[in-house]
Short mmCIF file of C-alpha atoms and ligand atoms in Angstrom, two decimals:
data_model
loop_
_atom_site.label_atom_id
_atom_site.label_comp_id
_atom_site.label_asym_id
_atom_site.label_seq_id
_atom_site.Cartn_x
_atom_site.Cartn_y
_atom_site.Cartn_z
CA MET A 120 -26.66 13.49 -11.08
CA VAL A 121 -24.91 11.12 -8.04
CA ARG A 122 -24.08 8.13 -9.43
CA GLU A 123 -25.03 5.47 -7.31
CA LEU A 124 -22.09 2.34 -7.21
CA THR A 125 -22.45 -1.50 -6.12
CA HIS A 126 -20.39 -3.89 -5.59
CA PHE A 127 -19.30 -7.00 -7.80
CA ILE A 128 -20.29 -10.20 -6.56
CA GLY A 129 -20.15 -13.82 -7.98
CA GLY A 130 -19.15 -12.21 -11.32
CA ARG A 131 -21.61 -9.17 -11.58
CA HIS A 132 -22.32 -5.76 -10.31
CA VAL A 133 -25.11 -5.80 -7.66
CA ALA A 134 -26.92 -2.86 -5.64
CA GLY A 135 -26.56 -2.54 -2.29
CA THR A 136 -29.50 -3.48 0.18
CA SER A 137 -28.34 -2.66 3.53
CA GLY A 138 -29.68 1.00 2.93
CA ARG A 139 -26.97 2.50 3.97
CA PHE A 140 -24.19 4.65 1.44
CA GLY A 141 -21.39 6.75 1.67
CA ASP A 142 -20.57 9.97 -0.05
CA VAL A 143 -17.86 9.62 -3.17
CA PHE A 144 -16.28 13.56 -3.89
CA ASN A 145 -14.75 14.99 -6.99
CA PRO A 146 -12.36 16.63 -4.31
CA THR A 147 -11.29 19.03 -7.32
CA LEU A 148 -14.52 20.31 -7.50
CA GLY A 149 -15.60 20.24 -3.83
CA GLU A 150 -18.50 18.19 -4.80
CA VAL A 151 -20.50 14.94 -4.07
CA GLN A 152 -20.33 12.61 -7.91
CA ALA A 153 -21.51 9.12 -6.21
CA ARG A 154 -22.90 7.30 -3.84
CA VAL A 155 -20.91 4.32 -3.30
CA PRO A 156 -23.34 1.70 -1.09
CA PHE A 157 -21.92 0.07 2.84
CA ALA A 158 -22.56 -3.45 3.10
CA SER A 159 -23.88 -5.51 6.14
CA ALA A 160 -22.55 -8.86 7.08
CA GLU A 161 -25.20 -10.50 5.27
CA GLU A 162 -24.10 -8.83 1.74
CA LEU A 163 -20.33 -9.82 3.05
CA ALA A 164 -21.64 -12.98 3.39
CA ARG A 165 -23.05 -13.32 -0.19
CA ALA A 166 -19.97 -12.94 -1.60
CA VAL A 167 -17.68 -15.53 0.56
CA THR A 168 -20.78 -18.27 -0.61
CA ALA A 169 -19.99 -17.27 -4.26
CA ALA A 170 -16.17 -17.40 -3.33
CA LYS A 171 -15.78 -20.65 -1.54
CA ALA A 172 -17.93 -21.77 -4.31
CA ALA A 173 -15.42 -21.14 -7.33
CA GLN A 174 -12.41 -21.33 -5.34
CA ALA A 175 -12.01 -24.66 -5.53
CA ASP A 176 -12.18 -25.11 -9.13
CA TRP A 177 -10.08 -22.25 -9.99
CA ALA A 178 -7.53 -23.53 -7.77
CA ALA A 179 -7.39 -27.05 -9.67
CA GLN A 180 -6.09 -24.69 -12.98
CA ASN A 181 -3.37 -25.72 -13.49
CA PRO A 182 -0.98 -22.10 -12.69
CA GLN A 183 -0.17 -21.81 -15.86
CA LYS A 184 -3.56 -21.34 -16.81
CA ARG A 185 -4.18 -18.85 -14.41
CA ALA A 186 -1.05 -17.07 -15.20
CA ARG A 187 -2.55 -16.71 -18.43
CA VAL A 188 -6.32 -15.50 -17.20
CA LEU A 189 -3.48 -12.36 -15.62
CA PHE A 190 -1.65 -12.12 -19.17
CA ALA A 191 -4.95 -11.11 -20.62
CA PHE A 192 -5.75 -9.04 -17.40
CA LYS A 193 -2.46 -7.73 -17.95
CA ALA A 194 -2.97 -6.54 -21.71
CA LEU A 195 -6.96 -5.57 -21.00
CA VAL A 196 -5.42 -2.36 -17.94
CA GLU A 197 -3.48 -1.53 -20.58
CA ARG A 198 -5.58 -1.04 -23.45
CA HIS A 199 -8.01 0.89 -19.89
CA MET A 200 -5.11 2.88 -19.36
CA ASP A 201 -6.31 6.25 -19.59
CA GLU A 202 -10.28 5.36 -18.49
CA LEU A 203 -8.63 4.08 -15.39
CA ALA A 204 -6.00 6.95 -14.39
CA ARG A 205 -9.44 9.73 -14.98
CA ARG A 206 -11.42 7.46 -12.67
CA LEU A 207 -8.88 7.91 -10.06
CA SER A 208 -8.19 11.13 -10.41
CA LEU A 209 -11.32 12.43 -10.24
CA GLU A 210 -11.75 10.54 -6.87
CA HIS A 211 -9.02 10.57 -5.37
CA GLY A 212 -7.51 14.59 -6.46
CA LYS A 213 -4.12 13.06 -8.19
CA THR A 214 -2.36 14.37 -11.44
CA LEU A 215 -2.96 12.38 -14.49
CA PRO A 216 0.27 11.10 -14.80
CA ASP A 217 0.13 9.96 -10.92
CA SER A 218 -2.63 8.19 -11.95
CA LYS A 219 -1.19 6.23 -14.27
CA GLY A 220 1.94 5.31 -12.25
CA ASP A 221 -0.71 4.41 -9.48
CA VAL A 222 -1.99 1.60 -12.23
CA MET A 223 0.97 0.94 -13.54
CA ARG A 224 2.92 -0.14 -10.31
CA GLY A 225 0.10 -2.23 -9.13
CA LEU A 226 0.15 -3.61 -13.00
CA GLU A 227 4.31 -4.44 -12.22
CA VAL A 228 2.77 -6.88 -9.33
CA VAL A 229 0.87 -8.27 -11.83
CA GLU A 230 3.62 -9.08 -14.24
CA PHE A 231 4.93 -10.80 -11.15
CA ALA A 232 2.42 -12.46 -10.65
CA CYS A 233 2.41 -14.32 -14.30
CA GLY A 234 5.51 -15.91 -13.18
CA ILE A 235 3.41 -18.08 -10.60
CA PRO A 236 4.44 -21.49 -12.66
CA HIS A 237 7.64 -21.23 -11.15
CA LEU A 238 6.71 -19.49 -8.55
CA LEU A 239 4.79 -22.29 -6.85
CA LYS A 240 7.11 -24.99 -7.67
CA GLY A 241 8.56 -26.98 -4.46
CA GLU A 242 11.44 -28.28 -2.43
CA PHE A 243 12.08 -31.82 -3.24
CA THR A 244 14.85 -34.27 -2.02
CA GLU A 245 15.52 -37.53 -3.22
CA GLY A 246 16.82 -39.88 -1.03
CA ALA A 247 16.29 -38.39 2.74
CA GLY A 248 16.35 -41.77 4.17
CA PRO A 249 16.33 -45.41 2.90
CA GLY A 250 13.74 -45.38 0.15
CA ILE A 251 12.02 -42.11 1.39
CA ASP A 252 12.24 -39.19 -1.01
CA MET A 253 10.53 -35.30 0.84
CA PHE A 254 8.86 -32.94 -0.98
CA SER A 255 7.13 -29.50 -0.25
CA MET A 256 3.67 -27.47 -2.66
CA ARG A 257 2.20 -24.63 -1.62
CA GLN A 258 -1.05 -24.72 -1.41
CA PRO A 259 -3.71 -21.46 -1.79
CA LEU A 260 -5.63 -20.86 1.48
CA GLY A 261 -8.58 -20.91 0.33
CA VAL A 262 -11.47 -17.14 0.66
CA VAL A 263 -8.91 -14.45 1.65
CA ALA A 264 -9.82 -11.03 1.95
CA GLY A 265 -8.10 -7.20 1.26
CA ILE A 266 -9.28 -4.45 2.45
CA THR A 267 -7.15 -1.03 1.35
CA PRO A 268 -6.48 2.77 1.22
CA PHE A 269 -7.86 5.69 -0.79
CA ASN A 270 -4.64 7.01 -1.32
CA PHE A 271 -2.91 4.09 -3.99
CA PRO A 272 -6.50 2.90 -4.99
CA ALA A 273 -4.85 0.88 -8.16
CA MET A 274 -2.18 -0.47 -6.89
CA ILE A 275 -2.68 -1.70 -3.61
CA PRO A 276 -5.78 -4.12 -4.79
CA MET A 277 -3.20 -4.91 -7.56
CA TRP A 278 -0.27 -5.75 -4.31
CA MET A 279 -2.59 -7.96 -3.47
CA PHE A 280 -5.54 -10.04 -5.36
CA GLY A 281 -2.48 -9.68 -8.33
CA VAL A 282 -0.38 -12.53 -6.02
CA ALA A 283 -3.73 -13.62 -4.14
CA ILE A 284 -6.06 -15.46 -7.46
CA ALA A 285 -2.62 -16.09 -9.11
CA CYS A 286 -1.66 -18.76 -6.23
CA GLY A 287 -5.42 -20.32 -6.80
CA ASN A 288 -7.17 -18.05 -4.06
CA ALA A 289 -10.25 -16.72 -4.15
CA PHE A 290 -10.10 -12.88 -2.62
CA ILE A 291 -12.56 -10.23 -1.26
CA CYS A 292 -12.17 -6.73 -1.87
CA LYS A 293 -13.20 -3.96 0.45
CA PRO A 294 -11.93 -0.90 -1.10
CA SER A 295 -11.72 2.50 1.03
CA GLU A 296 -15.04 4.14 0.29
CA LYS A 297 -13.20 7.80 -0.64
CA ASP A 298 -12.54 6.46 -3.78
CA PRO A 299 -14.08 2.85 -4.37
CA SER A 300 -14.08 3.69 -8.70
CA VAL A 301 -11.51 1.64 -10.26
CA PRO A 302 -11.47 -1.55 -7.89
CA LEU A 303 -14.59 -1.93 -9.52
CA LEU A 304 -13.83 -1.33 -13.20
CA LEU A 305 -10.56 -3.88 -12.43
CA ALA A 306 -13.17 -6.65 -11.51
CA ASP A 307 -14.66 -5.98 -14.82
CA LEU A 308 -11.40 -6.31 -16.63
CA LEU A 309 -10.39 -10.01 -14.43
CA SER A 310 -14.51 -10.92 -15.96
CA GLU A 311 -13.37 -9.77 -18.72
CA ALA A 312 -10.13 -11.66 -18.67
CA GLY A 313 -11.75 -14.65 -18.05
CA LEU A 314 -11.50 -15.46 -14.77
CA PRO A 315 -14.41 -17.41 -13.45
CA PRO A 316 -17.15 -15.43 -11.95
CA GLY A 317 -16.58 -15.36 -7.67
CA VAL A 318 -13.24 -15.69 -8.15
CA PHE A 319 -12.88 -11.71 -7.43
CA SER A 320 -15.27 -10.18 -5.36
CA VAL A 321 -15.42 -6.29 -4.50
CA VAL A 322 -17.37 -5.85 -0.91
CA ASN A 323 -17.48 -1.72 -0.30
CA GLY A 324 -18.64 -0.49 3.05
CA ASP A 325 -17.47 0.79 6.23
CA LYS A 326 -16.66 -0.52 9.58
CA VAL A 327 -19.42 -2.90 9.18
CA ALA A 328 -18.40 -4.81 5.74
CA VAL A 329 -14.33 -4.83 7.45
CA ASP A 330 -15.31 -6.25 10.98
CA ALA A 331 -17.62 -8.70 8.92
CA ILE A 332 -14.71 -9.79 7.23
CA LEU A 333 -12.60 -10.38 10.43
CA GLN A 334 -15.30 -12.07 11.99
CA HIS A 335 -16.29 -14.67 8.55
CA PRO A 336 -15.00 -18.28 9.92
CA ASP A 337 -14.21 -18.84 5.82
CA ILE A 338 -11.29 -15.78 4.69
CA LYS A 339 -8.31 -17.63 6.14
CA ALA A 340 -6.22 -14.74 5.76
CA VAL A 341 -6.65 -10.79 5.65
CA SER A 342 -3.94 -8.70 4.26
CA PHE A 343 -4.92 -4.69 4.90
CA VAL A 344 -3.69 -1.18 4.44
CA GLY A 345 -3.89 1.88 6.43
CA SER A 346 -3.83 4.23 9.17
CA SER A 347 -2.09 2.22 12.02
CA ALA A 348 -4.53 2.60 14.48
CA ILE A 349 -7.44 0.21 12.35
CA ALA A 350 -4.22 -1.62 11.32
CA HIS A 351 -3.50 -2.47 14.62
CA TYR A 352 -6.99 -3.41 14.91
CA VAL A 353 -7.49 -5.83 11.87
CA TYR A 354 -4.40 -7.47 12.84
CA ALA A 355 -5.45 -7.87 17.00
CA GLN A 356 -8.99 -9.11 15.23
CA GLY A 357 -8.21 -11.43 12.98
CA THR A 358 -5.54 -12.87 14.32
CA ALA A 359 -7.52 -13.52 17.44
CA ALA A 360 -10.34 -14.88 14.69
CA GLY A 361 -7.28 -16.91 13.59
CA LYS A 362 -7.24 -15.62 10.43
CA ARG A 363 -3.39 -14.98 9.11
CA VAL A 364 -2.58 -11.46 8.85
CA GLN A 365 -0.51 -8.82 7.46
CA ALA A 366 -1.71 -5.81 8.40
CA MET A 367 0.56 -2.03 6.71
CA GLY A 368 0.26 0.93 8.83
CA GLY A 369 0.96 4.62 8.38
CA ALA A 370 4.50 6.25 8.19
CA LYS A 371 6.84 9.70 8.67
CA ASN A 372 9.20 9.22 6.21
CA HIS A 373 12.90 11.16 7.21
CA ALA A 374 15.84 12.14 4.08
CA ILE A 375 18.88 12.80 5.93
CA ILE A 376 20.76 14.61 4.16
CA LEU A 377 24.61 14.83 4.98
CA PRO A 378 26.57 17.84 4.32
CA ASP A 379 28.36 16.21 0.85
CA ALA A 380 25.26 15.35 -0.43
CA ASP A 381 24.39 16.63 -4.30
CA LEU A 382 21.96 19.63 -2.59
CA ASP A 383 20.38 20.21 -6.45
CA GLN A 384 19.36 16.66 -6.47
CA VAL A 385 18.41 16.95 -2.91
CA VAL A 386 16.12 19.76 -3.86
CA ASP A 387 14.58 18.29 -6.38
CA ASP A 388 13.94 15.11 -4.43
CA LEU A 389 12.49 16.73 -1.91
CA ILE A 390 10.42 18.52 -3.29
CA GLY A 391 9.08 15.62 -5.68
CA ALA A 392 8.88 13.20 -2.83
CA GLY A 393 7.70 15.50 -0.17
CA TYR A 394 4.37 16.91 -2.66
CA GLY A 395 3.84 14.68 -4.93
CA SER A 396 0.31 13.21 -4.48
CA ALA A 397 -0.36 16.46 -2.12
CA GLY A 398 1.70 14.29 0.33
CA GLU A 399 -1.14 12.07 0.90
CA ARG A 400 1.73 8.66 0.11
CA CYS A 401 3.06 5.98 2.54
CA MET A 402 6.30 6.99 0.83
CA ALA A 403 6.48 10.38 0.77
CA ILE A 404 8.97 12.23 2.26
CA ALA A 405 7.64 13.94 5.43
CA VAL A 406 10.61 15.24 7.71
CA ALA A 407 14.30 16.52 6.19
CA VAL A 408 17.37 16.07 8.69
CA PRO A 409 20.63 18.25 7.25
CA VAL A 410 22.76 17.92 9.44
CA GLY A 411 25.57 20.99 10.00
CA GLU A 412 24.06 24.15 10.71
CA ALA A 413 25.16 25.66 7.17
CA LEU A 414 23.70 22.73 4.63
CA GLY A 415 20.55 23.63 7.29
CA ASN A 416 20.27 27.08 6.51
CA GLU A 417 21.25 26.45 2.64
CA LEU A 418 18.52 23.99 2.28
CA ILE A 419 16.05 25.75 3.88
CA ARG A 420 17.38 28.89 1.46
CA ARG A 421 16.59 26.76 -1.66
CA LEU A 422 13.55 25.23 -0.74
CA LYS A 423 11.43 28.36 0.13
CA PRO A 424 11.16 29.23 -3.24
CA ARG A 425 10.10 25.97 -4.50
CA VAL A 426 7.42 25.72 -2.57
CA GLU A 427 6.28 28.73 -2.62
CA SER A 428 5.81 27.98 -6.40
CA LEU A 429 3.70 24.96 -6.92
CA LYS A 430 1.67 24.40 -9.08
CA VAL A 431 -1.26 23.52 -7.03
CA ALA A 432 -3.88 22.32 -9.75
CA PRO A 433 -6.80 20.64 -11.27
CA SER A 434 -5.86 16.95 -10.77
CA LEU A 435 -6.96 16.73 -14.82
CA ASP A 436 -4.80 19.89 -15.22
CA PRO A 437 -1.60 18.40 -17.09
CA ASP A 438 1.09 21.60 -15.41
CA ALA A 439 -0.40 20.54 -12.06
CA ASN A 440 2.41 19.38 -10.11
CA TYR A 441 -0.33 17.81 -7.11
CA GLY A 442 -4.57 18.23 -7.61
CA PRO A 443 -6.72 18.87 -4.29
CA LEU A 444 -6.56 16.40 -1.27
CA VAL A 445 -8.96 13.31 -0.80
CA THR A 446 -11.81 15.82 1.34
CA ARG A 447 -12.36 18.04 2.77
CA ALA A 448 -12.30 16.50 6.54
CA HIS A 449 -8.53 15.51 5.50
CA ARG A 450 -7.52 18.74 4.39
CA GLN A 451 -8.82 20.13 7.83
CA LYS A 452 -6.83 17.89 9.44
CA VAL A 453 -4.01 18.65 8.07
CA ILE A 454 -4.54 22.29 8.09
CA ASP A 455 -5.43 21.86 11.48
CA TYR A 456 -1.40 19.64 12.64
CA ILE A 457 -0.26 23.36 11.08
CA ALA A 458 -1.55 25.38 13.67
CA MET A 459 -0.38 22.54 15.60
CA GLY A 460 3.34 23.30 14.72
CA GLU A 461 3.30 26.82 15.02
CA LYS A 462 1.96 26.28 18.41
CA GLU A 463 4.65 24.08 19.27
CA GLY A 464 7.78 26.35 18.30
CA ALA A 465 8.17 25.24 14.45
CA GLU A 466 9.23 28.09 12.30
CA ILE A 467 7.31 28.46 9.25
CA ILE A 468 9.13 29.04 6.23
CA VAL A 469 5.97 28.96 3.69
CA ASP A 470 2.04 28.27 4.92
CA GLY A 471 0.43 26.89 2.35
CA ARG A 472 -3.02 27.22 3.75
CA GLY A 473 -4.43 30.76 2.54
CA PHE A 474 -4.32 28.98 -0.96
CA ALA A 475 -7.09 29.10 -3.15
CA LEU A 476 -7.45 28.52 -6.73
CA GLN A 477 -10.42 30.93 -8.85
CA GLY A 478 -12.93 29.10 -10.12
CA TYR A 479 -12.29 26.29 -7.85
CA GLU A 480 -13.54 27.90 -3.95
CA ASN A 481 -14.78 24.60 -2.82
CA GLY A 482 -12.25 21.92 -4.06
CA PHE A 483 -10.04 20.92 -1.58
CA PHE A 484 -6.23 21.92 -2.60
CA LEU A 485 -3.96 23.33 -0.47
CA GLY A 486 -0.62 25.09 -1.26
CA GLY A 487 2.73 23.52 0.08
CA THR A 488 4.40 24.09 3.68
CA LEU A 489 7.67 24.10 5.12
CA PHE A 490 8.50 24.00 8.63
CA ASP A 491 11.66 24.64 10.15
CA LYS A 492 13.59 23.76 13.19
CA VAL A 493 10.84 20.74 14.22
CA GLY A 494 11.66 18.67 17.39
CA PRO A 495 11.16 14.99 17.95
CA GLY A 496 9.53 17.07 21.55
CA MET A 497 6.80 17.85 19.09
CA GLN A 498 3.53 15.87 18.68
CA SER A 499 2.75 17.66 15.11
CA TYR A 500 6.55 15.07 14.40
CA GLN A 501 5.96 12.70 15.57
CA ASP A 502 2.62 11.59 13.84
CA GLU A 503 2.16 11.44 10.19
CA ILE A 504 0.02 14.30 8.53
CA PHE A 505 -0.36 12.86 5.10
CA GLY A 506 -0.41 16.43 3.23
CA PRO A 507 1.47 18.49 0.97
CA VAL A 508 3.90 19.71 4.75
CA LEU A 509 7.48 19.38 4.48
CA GLN A 510 9.10 19.28 8.82
CA VAL A 511 12.98 20.64 8.48
CA ALA A 512 14.31 18.78 11.98
CA ARG A 513 18.24 19.78 12.07
CA ALA A 514 20.58 17.37 13.38
CA ALA A 515 23.84 18.25 14.67
CA ASN A 516 25.89 14.87 13.53
CA PHE A 517 25.85 12.00 12.06
CA GLU A 518 24.28 9.86 14.43
CA GLU A 519 21.71 12.39 15.87
CA ALA A 520 20.35 11.94 12.47
CA LEU A 521 20.32 8.15 12.22
CA ALA A 522 18.44 8.43 16.01
CA LEU A 523 15.48 10.10 13.96
CA PRO A 524 13.92 7.90 11.90
CA SER A 525 15.37 5.27 14.27
CA GLN A 526 13.64 6.47 17.09
CA HIS A 527 10.22 7.77 15.81
CA GLN A 528 7.35 5.04 16.16
CA TYR A 529 6.65 4.66 12.20
CA GLY A 530 9.44 2.72 10.41
CA ASN A 531 7.81 2.13 6.33
CA GLY A 532 10.60 4.19 4.90
CA VAL A 533 13.96 6.27 4.73
CA ALA A 534 15.91 8.06 2.65
CA ILE A 535 20.02 9.09 2.71
CA TYR A 536 21.73 11.38 0.43
CA THR A 537 25.71 11.62 0.51
CA ARG A 538 28.38 10.80 -1.83
CA ASP A 539 30.23 8.60 1.21
CA GLY A 540 29.67 4.88 0.17
CA ASP A 541 30.78 4.37 3.92
CA ALA A 542 28.32 6.22 5.76
CA ALA A 543 25.32 5.28 3.40
CA ARG A 544 26.15 1.93 4.28
CA ASP A 545 26.81 2.01 7.79
CA PHE A 546 23.49 3.92 7.85
CA ALA A 547 21.40 1.65 5.52
CA SER A 548 22.45 -1.49 8.09
CA ARG A 549 21.15 0.67 11.19
CA VAL A 550 18.70 2.55 10.82
CA GLN A 551 15.28 1.13 11.95
CA VAL A 552 13.45 1.10 8.77
CA GLY A 553 12.13 -1.74 6.70
CA MET A 554 12.94 -0.21 3.49
CA VAL A 555 16.20 2.29 2.95
CA GLY A 556 17.00 4.81 -0.13
CA ILE A 557 20.58 5.80 -1.01
CA ASN A 558 19.86 8.19 -3.16
CA VAL A 559 16.55 7.83 -3.72
CA PRO A 560 13.75 9.71 -1.92
CA ILE A 561 11.02 6.81 -2.17
CA PRO A 562 12.36 3.81 -1.96
CA VAL A 563 9.05 1.43 -2.78
CA PRO A 564 10.69 -1.73 -3.82
CA LEU A 565 9.96 -3.11 -7.08
CA ALA A 566 7.13 -5.93 -7.46
CA TYR A 567 9.72 -9.30 -7.56
CA HIS A 568 10.79 -7.62 -4.04
CA SER A 569 8.56 -7.02 -1.20
CA PHE A 570 7.50 -4.01 0.11
CA GLY A 571 6.84 -3.67 4.44
CA GLY A 572 7.51 -1.08 7.23
CA TRP A 573 9.15 -1.83 10.34
CA LYS A 574 7.12 -0.62 13.54
CA ARG A 575 4.35 1.03 13.85
CA SER A 576 4.52 1.03 9.87
CA ALA A 577 3.30 -3.17 9.76
CA PHE A 578 1.54 -5.35 11.82
CA GLY A 579 2.56 -9.07 11.02
CA ASP A 580 5.74 -10.69 10.00
CA VAL A 581 5.41 -10.92 6.11
CA ASN A 582 5.01 -8.23 3.63
CA GLN A 583 3.11 -7.32 0.84
CA HIS A 584 4.45 -9.11 -2.99
CA GLY A 585 7.21 -10.66 -4.01
CA PRO A 586 7.94 -13.88 -2.54
CA GLU A 587 7.18 -12.43 0.51
CA GLY A 588 3.43 -12.27 -0.78
CA VAL A 589 3.20 -15.94 -2.59
CA ARG A 590 4.22 -16.82 1.05
CA PHE A 591 1.31 -14.94 3.05
CA TYR A 592 -1.48 -15.89 0.41
CA THR A 593 -0.08 -20.22 0.41
CA LYS A 594 0.69 -22.34 2.66
CA ILE A 595 3.65 -25.19 2.47
CA LYS A 596 2.72 -28.79 3.03
CA THR A 597 5.19 -31.56 3.08
CA VAL A 598 5.30 -34.98 2.39
CA THR A 599 7.63 -37.58 3.98
CA GLN A 600 7.11 -40.94 1.28
CA ARG A 601 8.46 -44.77 0.97
CA TRP A 602 7.12 -46.94 -1.93
CA PRO A 603 8.16 -50.42 -1.28
CA SER A 604 10.96 -51.64 -2.49
CA LYS A 605 11.74 -54.79 -4.27
CA GLY A 606 13.36 -56.72 -1.78
CA GLY A 607 13.63 -53.83 1.38
CA ALA A 608 13.87 -55.32 4.77
CA ARG A 609 10.68 -54.76 7.12
CA GLU A 610 11.77 -53.09 10.25
CA GLY A 611 8.89 -53.43 12.94
CA SER A 612 7.24 -51.46 14.62
CA SER A 613 9.96 -48.42 15.80
CA PHE A 614 8.76 -47.06 19.65
CA VAL A 615 12.22 -44.17 19.01
CA ILE A 616 10.82 -41.54 16.76
CA PRO A 617 12.88 -41.56 13.65
CA THR A 618 16.41 -40.36 13.28
CA MET A 619 19.36 -39.76 10.50
CA LYS A 620 21.37 -42.67 11.14
P1 NAD B 176 -7.95 4.45 7.04
O1 NAD B 176 -6.70 3.95 8.11
O2 NAD B 176 -8.59 5.03 7.53
O3 NAD B 176 -8.68 3.15 5.88
C1 NAD B 176 -8.13 1.92 5.23
C2 NAD B 176 -9.06 1.52 5.60
O4 NAD B 176 -9.24 0.67 6.93
C3 NAD B 176 -10.04 1.74 4.48
O5 NAD B 176 -11.10 0.61 3.99
C4 NAD B 176 -11.43 2.19 5.72
O6 NAD B 176 -12.55 1.59 4.80
C5 NAD B 176 -10.61 0.98 6.47
N1 NAD B 176 -10.99 1.57 7.98
C6 NAD B 176 -11.68 2.83 8.22
N2 NAD B 176 -11.98 3.14 9.81
C7 NAD B 176 -12.60 1.82 10.07
C8 NAD B 176 -12.83 1.40 11.31
N3 NAD B 176 -12.91 1.96 11.97
N4 NAD B 176 -12.59 -0.11 11.34
C9 NAD B 176 -12.54 -0.67 10.53
N5 NAD B 176 -12.06 -0.20 9.48
C10 NAD B 176 -12.10 0.77 9.07
O7 NAD B 176 -6.97 4.84 5.97
P2 NAD B 176 -6.55 5.81 4.55
O8 NAD B 176 -7.03 7.56 5.15
O9 NAD B 176 -7.40 4.98 3.54
O10 NAD B 176 -4.91 5.70 4.15
C11 NAD B 176 -4.07 6.53 4.70
C12 NAD B 176 -3.61 5.70 5.34
O11 NAD B 176 -2.53 4.83 5.21
C13 NAD B 176 -1.85 6.35 5.68
O12 NAD B 176 -1.62 6.04 6.98
C14 NAD B 176 -1.05 5.97 5.28
O13 NAD B 176 -0.42 6.24 5.57
C15 NAD B 176 -1.12 4.66 5.08
N6 NAD B 176 -0.93 3.23 3.81
C16 NAD B 176 0.56 2.67 4.38
C17 NAD B 176 0.93 2.38 3.20
C18 NAD B 176 1.78 0.65 3.45
O14 NAD B 176 2.30 -0.02 2.92
N7 NAD B 176 2.39 0.92 5.09
C19 NAD B 176 0.21 2.36 2.06
C20 NAD B 176 -0.50 3.33 1.08
C21 NAD B 176 -1.20 4.51 2.61
#
């Protein structure tokens, strides 16, 4: 029996009315398990009306009261962790522990947002001039929207709405149509935590809903995470319509390995960060760059048996290293990239295409693939594959290794493995990438720092969450005040711009 999912508007679940739906798969079985309604522009407008009606009162609550709702929400998410993770695994395909990590990384942003009374304290200058004080405050934008990708259906909505609603905005979430159930459950938990109806909505849908968000005059800011072509589209359309936009895009993250690195650690990290979540992470390691011929040969020798012995299994199997890919179409896209790599002359060391799991023949599974001798001239190197595929691109020296991620179109994350502090410091300073790991494979900044890549990995100039998130979801107002003081002389009209004398 295929379930029919809903939108969440005005504090309650509502059925879709557009007559358009998308299939939500169980990727382990390869079967449709639910239908998600695709909103029309009218349905989106209804959510905006409800959000607008609720926002002013929400913003008028003192920040401590808003934080208390988030505290209650955090406790509820922890209580429902197993249910959230199970739902997530069954739609996305990632393993249960990885789904819990997805929820936890989002919850860490909610924990950060619980500090909103402190974060919203403005600045004050006493005596900026004679009898003059000056202060600045951060005010919410109003109604804001977030458009999220399939690969972190809990974390990425929480990156956005945790900070947005703490700041006093009303937030409309347009989740990925591939795995929309978790944001709907989060909506229930926010309501249970005491969030007034309308402050958080979920509008499901496809391009029609996204375009309606981009065109609606009452949506003041749009936060987007997804692939680069769409991120660029959202950025261009949203800013042309006068909105504030941050739009995170795709990635191709390199791990540079210098000859003095701890190779056991490197191999463990490449296997985890390359194949975890079937490589469907924007901070996955997609390219390993060993420096020097001998190191390259040794790395391949050690990686090969590890890739061959990866345990690919149903997402609820406790022994799974990773589960199926999200959809049949995405699996096919990854297979096509493997074929392209082979055709372009990369050496295929392990080929995951033949993988099949007895009893799950229709599931979207793919074994791990390992390529050697990949180079910048190859399309399969230039593009994001987003699957369980690790490409080894050998470099002759440090400068050649530094140039690879620096010259790549994407600049999300990068890692360097070395015991040489000077080399690591030099690399971190010069590499043209937004997030750098030193002996750390997935350098995702913690909630109280901010997340964002460079080049085609992010459009707009304000990062996600942390202090940058607070900046994104607020506008600054600066007040200059003078009170008539006893005995103070009036100065009369001045036709000259006031300056500090
Ligand atoms: P996607 O771009 O296909 O979808 C993202 C969102 O855009 C979804 O909500 C989707 O419904 C919407 N969308 C899809 N097609 C659209 C169109 N034509 N017009 C308007 N909206 C459209 O991305 P995905 O496949 O869900 O997610 C994977 C991608 O996200 C990868 O490229 C990955 O690197 C990227 N990602 C980036 C980050 C980051 O922070 N940089 C984080 C996670 C994922």
